[in-house]
PDB file of C-alpha atoms in Angstrom:
ATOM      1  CA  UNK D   1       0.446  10.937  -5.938  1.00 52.00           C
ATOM      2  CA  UNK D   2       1.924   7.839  -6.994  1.00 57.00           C
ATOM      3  CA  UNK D   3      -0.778   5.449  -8.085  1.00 63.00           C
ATOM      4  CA  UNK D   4      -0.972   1.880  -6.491  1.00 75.00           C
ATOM      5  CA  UNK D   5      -0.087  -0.801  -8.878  1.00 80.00           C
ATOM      6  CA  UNK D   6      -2.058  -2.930 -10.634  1.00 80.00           C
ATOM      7  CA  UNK D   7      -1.317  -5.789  -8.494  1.00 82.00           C
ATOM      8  CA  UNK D   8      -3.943  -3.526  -5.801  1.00 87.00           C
ATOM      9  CA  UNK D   9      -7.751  -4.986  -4.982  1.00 86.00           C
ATOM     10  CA  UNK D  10      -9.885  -2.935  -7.078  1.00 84.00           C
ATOM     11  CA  UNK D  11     -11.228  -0.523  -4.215  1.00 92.00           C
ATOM     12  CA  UNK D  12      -7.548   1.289  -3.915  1.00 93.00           C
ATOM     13  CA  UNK D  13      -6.644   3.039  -6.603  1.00 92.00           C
ATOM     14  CA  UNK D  14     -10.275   4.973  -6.044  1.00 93.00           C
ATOM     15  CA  UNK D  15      -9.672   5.057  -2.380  1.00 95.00           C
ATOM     16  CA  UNK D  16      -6.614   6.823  -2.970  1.00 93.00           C
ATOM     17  CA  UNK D  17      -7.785   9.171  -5.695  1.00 93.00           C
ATOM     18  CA  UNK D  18     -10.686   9.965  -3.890  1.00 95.00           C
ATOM     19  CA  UNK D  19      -8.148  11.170  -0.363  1.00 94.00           C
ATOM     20  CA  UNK D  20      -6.289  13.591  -2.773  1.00 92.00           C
ATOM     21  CA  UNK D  21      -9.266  14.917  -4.834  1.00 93.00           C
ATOM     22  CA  UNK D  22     -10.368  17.671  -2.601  1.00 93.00           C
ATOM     23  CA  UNK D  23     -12.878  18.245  -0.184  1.00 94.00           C
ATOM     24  CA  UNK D  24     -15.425  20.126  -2.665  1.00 93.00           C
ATOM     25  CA  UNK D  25     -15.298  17.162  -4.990  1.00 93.00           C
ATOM     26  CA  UNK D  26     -15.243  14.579  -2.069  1.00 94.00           C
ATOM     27  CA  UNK D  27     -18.986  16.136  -0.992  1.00 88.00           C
ATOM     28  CA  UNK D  28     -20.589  13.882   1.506  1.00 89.00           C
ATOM     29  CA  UNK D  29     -18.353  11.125   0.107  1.00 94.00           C
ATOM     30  CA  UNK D  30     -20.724   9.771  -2.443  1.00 95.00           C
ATOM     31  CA  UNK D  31     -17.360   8.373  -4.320  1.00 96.00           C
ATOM     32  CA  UNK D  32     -16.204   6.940  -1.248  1.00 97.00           C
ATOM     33  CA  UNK D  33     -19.103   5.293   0.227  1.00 97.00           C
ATOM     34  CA  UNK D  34     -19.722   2.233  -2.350  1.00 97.00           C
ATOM     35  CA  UNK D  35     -15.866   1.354  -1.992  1.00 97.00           C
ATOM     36  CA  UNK D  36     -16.537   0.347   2.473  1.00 98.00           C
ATOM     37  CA  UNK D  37     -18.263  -2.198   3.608  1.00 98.00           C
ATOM     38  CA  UNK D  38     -21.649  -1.112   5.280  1.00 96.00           C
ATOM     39  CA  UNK D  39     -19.784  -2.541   8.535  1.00 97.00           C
ATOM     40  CA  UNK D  40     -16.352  -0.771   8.177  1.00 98.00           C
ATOM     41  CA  UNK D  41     -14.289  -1.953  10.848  1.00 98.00           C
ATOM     42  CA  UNK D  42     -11.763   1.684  11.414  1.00 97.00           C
ATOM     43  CA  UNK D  43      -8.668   1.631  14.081  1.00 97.00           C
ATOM     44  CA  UNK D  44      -6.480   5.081  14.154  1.00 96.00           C
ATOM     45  CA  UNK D  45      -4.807   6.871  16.814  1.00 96.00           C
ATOM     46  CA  UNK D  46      -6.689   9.849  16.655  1.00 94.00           C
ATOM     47  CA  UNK D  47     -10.161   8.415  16.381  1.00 93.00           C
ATOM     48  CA  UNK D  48      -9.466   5.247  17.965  1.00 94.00           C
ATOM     49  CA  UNK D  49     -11.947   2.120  16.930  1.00 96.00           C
ATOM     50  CA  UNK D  50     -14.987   3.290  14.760  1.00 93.00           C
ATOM     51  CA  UNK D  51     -17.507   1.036  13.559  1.00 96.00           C
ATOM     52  CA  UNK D  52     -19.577   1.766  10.056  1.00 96.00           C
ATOM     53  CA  UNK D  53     -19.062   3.198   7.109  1.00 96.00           C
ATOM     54  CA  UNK D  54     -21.063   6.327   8.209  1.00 94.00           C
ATOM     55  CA  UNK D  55     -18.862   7.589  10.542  1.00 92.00           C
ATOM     56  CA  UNK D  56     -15.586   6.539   8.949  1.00 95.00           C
ATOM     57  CA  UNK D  57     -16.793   9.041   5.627  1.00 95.00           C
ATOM     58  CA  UNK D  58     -17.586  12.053   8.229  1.00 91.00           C
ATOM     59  CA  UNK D  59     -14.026  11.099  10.185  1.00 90.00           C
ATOM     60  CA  UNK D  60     -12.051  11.484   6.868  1.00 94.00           C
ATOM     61  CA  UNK D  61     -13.170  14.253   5.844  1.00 93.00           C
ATOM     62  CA  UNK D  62     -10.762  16.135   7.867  1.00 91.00           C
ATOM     63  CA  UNK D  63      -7.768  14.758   6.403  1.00 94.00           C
ATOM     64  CA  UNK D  64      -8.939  14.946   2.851  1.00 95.00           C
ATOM     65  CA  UNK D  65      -9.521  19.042   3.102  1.00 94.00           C
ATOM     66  CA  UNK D  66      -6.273  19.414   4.496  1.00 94.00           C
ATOM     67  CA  UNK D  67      -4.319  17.036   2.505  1.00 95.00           C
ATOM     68  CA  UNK D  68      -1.706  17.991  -0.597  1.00 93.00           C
ATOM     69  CA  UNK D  69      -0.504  14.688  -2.468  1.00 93.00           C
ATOM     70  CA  UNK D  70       0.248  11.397  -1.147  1.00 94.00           C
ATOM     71  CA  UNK D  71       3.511  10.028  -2.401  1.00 94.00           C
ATOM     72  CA  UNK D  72       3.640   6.342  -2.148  1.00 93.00           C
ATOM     73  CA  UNK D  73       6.836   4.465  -0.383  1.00 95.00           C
ATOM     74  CA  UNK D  74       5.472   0.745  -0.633  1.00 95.00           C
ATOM     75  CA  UNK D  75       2.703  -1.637  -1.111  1.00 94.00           C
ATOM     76  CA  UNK D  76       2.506  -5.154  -0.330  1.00 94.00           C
ATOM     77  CA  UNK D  77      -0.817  -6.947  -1.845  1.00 93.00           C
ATOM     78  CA  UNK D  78      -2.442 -10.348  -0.537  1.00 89.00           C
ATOM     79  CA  UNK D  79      -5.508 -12.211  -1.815  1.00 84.00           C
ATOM     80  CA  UNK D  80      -7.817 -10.312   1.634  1.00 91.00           C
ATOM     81  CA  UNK D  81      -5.709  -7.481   1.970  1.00 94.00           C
ATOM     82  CA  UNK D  82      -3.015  -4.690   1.335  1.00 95.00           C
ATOM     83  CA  UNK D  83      -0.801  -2.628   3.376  1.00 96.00           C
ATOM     84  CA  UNK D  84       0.186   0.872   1.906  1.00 96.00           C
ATOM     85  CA  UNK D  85       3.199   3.595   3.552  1.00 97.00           C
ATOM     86  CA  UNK D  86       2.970   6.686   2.145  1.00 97.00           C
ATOM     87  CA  UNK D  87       3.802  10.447   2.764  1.00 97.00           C
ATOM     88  CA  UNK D  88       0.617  12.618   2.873  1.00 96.00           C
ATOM     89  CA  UNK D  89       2.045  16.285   2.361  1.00 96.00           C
ATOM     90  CA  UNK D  90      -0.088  18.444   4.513  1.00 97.00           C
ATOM     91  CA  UNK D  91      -0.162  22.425   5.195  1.00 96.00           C
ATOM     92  CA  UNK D  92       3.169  22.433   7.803  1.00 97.00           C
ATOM     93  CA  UNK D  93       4.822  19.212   5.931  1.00 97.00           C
ATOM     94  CA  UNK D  94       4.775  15.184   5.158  1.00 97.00           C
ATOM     95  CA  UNK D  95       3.676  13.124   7.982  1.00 98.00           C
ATOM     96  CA  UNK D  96       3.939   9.247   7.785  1.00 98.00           C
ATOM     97  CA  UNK D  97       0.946   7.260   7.115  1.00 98.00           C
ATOM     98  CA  UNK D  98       0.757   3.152   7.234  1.00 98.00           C
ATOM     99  CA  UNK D  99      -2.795   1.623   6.300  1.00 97.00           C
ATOM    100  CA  UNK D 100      -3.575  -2.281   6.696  1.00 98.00           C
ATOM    101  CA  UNK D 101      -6.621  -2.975   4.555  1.00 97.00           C
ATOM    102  CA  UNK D 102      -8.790  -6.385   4.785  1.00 97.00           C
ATOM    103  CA  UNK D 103     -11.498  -6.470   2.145  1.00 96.00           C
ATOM    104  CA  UNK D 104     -14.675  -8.456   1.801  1.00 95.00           C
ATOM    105  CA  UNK D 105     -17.171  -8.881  -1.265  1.00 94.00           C
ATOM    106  CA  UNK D 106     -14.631  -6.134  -3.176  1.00 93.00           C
ATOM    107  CA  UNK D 107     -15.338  -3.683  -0.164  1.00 96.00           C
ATOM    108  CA  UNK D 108     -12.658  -2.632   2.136  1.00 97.00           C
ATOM    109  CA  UNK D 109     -14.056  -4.634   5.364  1.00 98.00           C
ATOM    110  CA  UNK D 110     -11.383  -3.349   7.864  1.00 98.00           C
ATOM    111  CA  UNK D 111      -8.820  -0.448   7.831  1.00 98.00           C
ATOM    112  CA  UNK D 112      -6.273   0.208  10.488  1.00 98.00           C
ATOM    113  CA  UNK D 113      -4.507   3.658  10.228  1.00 98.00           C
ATOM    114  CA  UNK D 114      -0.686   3.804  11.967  1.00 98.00           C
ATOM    115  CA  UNK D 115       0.722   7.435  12.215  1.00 97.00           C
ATOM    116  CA  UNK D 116       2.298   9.864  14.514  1.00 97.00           C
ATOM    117  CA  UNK D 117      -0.923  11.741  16.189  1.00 96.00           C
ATOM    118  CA  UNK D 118       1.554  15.028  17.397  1.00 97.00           C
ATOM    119  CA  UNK D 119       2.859  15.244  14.622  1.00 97.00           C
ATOM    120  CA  UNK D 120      -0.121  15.175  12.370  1.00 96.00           C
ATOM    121  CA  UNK D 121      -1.684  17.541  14.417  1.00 95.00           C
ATOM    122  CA  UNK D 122       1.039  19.889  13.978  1.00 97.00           C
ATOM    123  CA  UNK D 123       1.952  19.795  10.396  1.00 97.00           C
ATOM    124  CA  UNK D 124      -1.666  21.265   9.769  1.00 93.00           C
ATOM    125  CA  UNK D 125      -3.966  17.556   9.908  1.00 90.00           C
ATOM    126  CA  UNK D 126      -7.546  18.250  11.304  1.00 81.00           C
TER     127      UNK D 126
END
């Protein structure tokens, strides 16, 4: 993976680290958890709206035992949020990814996921 720059909130570059690592290090997402807000505010086209950081770490989990590397395309940075587009290579190939991340107290507050649901599906994403 490409890392984020250092121009990202300080909740990204573990965010990311933390999607590639692996599901037997990611666990029950102790890593994860102190980077969301208690409150999470989740949008993807798969899962739809979610609300809470609790079932946001059990909804990722998925992705993160079936994901390669994530090779960064672009980042844009704001003083409340980011927006990332990457490739996540999974078992049958890269599928697009776009996030849009608002953060609060250091926390990321709101994430909305963009992707190609099919297509995810059938390059191996669970």
């Amino acid at each position: 993976m490409t890392v984020v720059s250092t121009a990202a909130p300080v909740p990204l570059p573990a965010y990311y680290r933390i999607l590639t690592g692996g599901i037997d290090a990611y666990g029950e997402g102790r890593d994860l958890a102190p980077l969301l807000a208690d409150d999470l505010d989740f949008e993807g086209p798969i899962a739809g709206r979610v609300t809470g950081a609790a079932r946001f770490l059990q909804g990722v989990k998925g992705f993160i035992a079936n994901v390669g590397t994530i090779d960064l395309i672009q980042e844009v940075h704001g003083p409340d949020g980011s927006a990332v587009l990457y490739d996540a290579q999974l078992p049958r190939g890269g599928v697009r990814f776009a996030e849009f991340f608002t953060f609060a107290d250091g926390k990321i507050q709101r994430l909305h996921l963009h992707y190609d649901p099919a297509d995810y599906l059938a390059k191996g994403g669970a």
